[in-house]
XYZ file of C-alpha atoms in Angstrom:
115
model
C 0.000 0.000 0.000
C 2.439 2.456 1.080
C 4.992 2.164 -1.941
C 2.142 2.536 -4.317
C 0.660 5.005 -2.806
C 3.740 7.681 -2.225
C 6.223 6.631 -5.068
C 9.058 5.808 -2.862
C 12.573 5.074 -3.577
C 12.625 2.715 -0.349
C 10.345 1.142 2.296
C 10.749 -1.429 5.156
C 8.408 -2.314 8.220
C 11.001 -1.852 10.926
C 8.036 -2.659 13.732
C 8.096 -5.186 16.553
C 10.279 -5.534 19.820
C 13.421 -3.003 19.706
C 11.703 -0.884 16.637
C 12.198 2.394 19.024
C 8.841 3.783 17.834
C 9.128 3.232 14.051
C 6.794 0.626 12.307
C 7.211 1.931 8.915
C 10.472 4.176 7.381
C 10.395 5.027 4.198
C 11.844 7.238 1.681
C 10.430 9.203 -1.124
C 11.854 9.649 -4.392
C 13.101 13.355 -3.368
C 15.170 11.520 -0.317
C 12.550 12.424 2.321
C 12.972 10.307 5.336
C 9.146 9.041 6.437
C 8.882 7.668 9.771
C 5.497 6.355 10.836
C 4.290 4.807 14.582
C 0.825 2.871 14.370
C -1.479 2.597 16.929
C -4.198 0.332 16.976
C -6.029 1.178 20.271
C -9.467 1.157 21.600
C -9.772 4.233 22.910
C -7.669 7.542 21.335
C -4.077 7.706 21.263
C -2.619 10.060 24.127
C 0.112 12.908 24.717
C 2.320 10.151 26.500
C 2.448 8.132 23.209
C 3.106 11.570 21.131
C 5.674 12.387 23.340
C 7.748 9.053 23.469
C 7.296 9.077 19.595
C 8.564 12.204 19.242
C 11.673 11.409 21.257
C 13.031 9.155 18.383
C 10.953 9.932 15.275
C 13.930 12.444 14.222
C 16.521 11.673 16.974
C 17.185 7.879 16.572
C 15.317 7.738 13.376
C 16.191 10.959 11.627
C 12.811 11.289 10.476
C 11.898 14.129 7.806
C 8.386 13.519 8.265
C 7.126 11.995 11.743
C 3.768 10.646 11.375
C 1.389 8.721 14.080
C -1.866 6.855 12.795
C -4.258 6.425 15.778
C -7.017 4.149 14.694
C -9.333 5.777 17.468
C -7.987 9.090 16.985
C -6.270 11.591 19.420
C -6.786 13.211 22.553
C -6.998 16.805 22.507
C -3.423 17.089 24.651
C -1.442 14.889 21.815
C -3.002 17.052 19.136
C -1.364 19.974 20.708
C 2.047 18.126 21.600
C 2.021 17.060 17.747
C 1.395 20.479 16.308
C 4.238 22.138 18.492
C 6.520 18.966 17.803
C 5.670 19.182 13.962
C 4.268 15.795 14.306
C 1.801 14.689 11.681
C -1.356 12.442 13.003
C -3.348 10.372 10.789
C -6.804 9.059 12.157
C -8.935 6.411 10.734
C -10.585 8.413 8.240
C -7.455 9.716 6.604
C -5.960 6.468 6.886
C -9.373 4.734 5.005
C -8.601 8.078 2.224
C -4.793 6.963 1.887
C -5.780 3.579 1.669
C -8.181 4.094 -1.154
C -5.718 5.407 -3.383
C -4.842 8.994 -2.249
C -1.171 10.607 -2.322
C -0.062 10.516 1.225
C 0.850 13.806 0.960
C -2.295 14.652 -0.271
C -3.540 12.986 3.000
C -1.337 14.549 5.383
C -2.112 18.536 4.061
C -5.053 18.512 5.659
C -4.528 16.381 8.508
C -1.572 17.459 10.122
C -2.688 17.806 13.593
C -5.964 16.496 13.662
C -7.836 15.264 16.917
């Protein structure tokens, strides 16, 4: 889905024990470094999640792009951690849009902070 989608240059699920937040890097064709943290919860992620993301999305990572997808969306707390931290969050009706066959960064121009 995700190479298809964004046109990428490279991609590799990196999730599971040790993954230090990243389930997904990528790059795009321009060299753009895309890290993205899923979370498949039953109630919305919160600012404790954002915040332990955001420790290695660009320092252990060296992310261009940090990105969280929250299945349940996001409290109102991570929202505002994300926008100060430039992190981008995807919730399950951007992720449904993405998955249908829109440009990620389509997707992510109108969802960059999104509760």
């Amino acid at each position: 889905m995700l190479a298809a989608q964004l046109t990428l240059r490279l991609a590799r699920r990196v999730g599971g024990a040790g993954d230090l937040g990243a389930d997904v890097v990528a790059w795009d064709l321009s060299g753009v470094k895309i890290v993205l943290q899923c979370k498949q919860y039953a109630r919305p992620v919160g600012s404790t999640e954002t915040q332990t993301f955001n420790g290695t999305a660009r320092p252990e990572h060296g992310a261009d792009t940090a990105i969280i997808v929250g299945l349940s969306g996001f409290t109102s707390p991570a929202s505002h951690f994300a926008a100060r931290h430039n992190i981008t969050l995807i919730g399950r009706e951007a992720l449904e849009t993405w998955a249908a066959g829109e440009h990620l960064y389509s997707v992510i121009a109108g969802e960059r902070f999104a509760a």
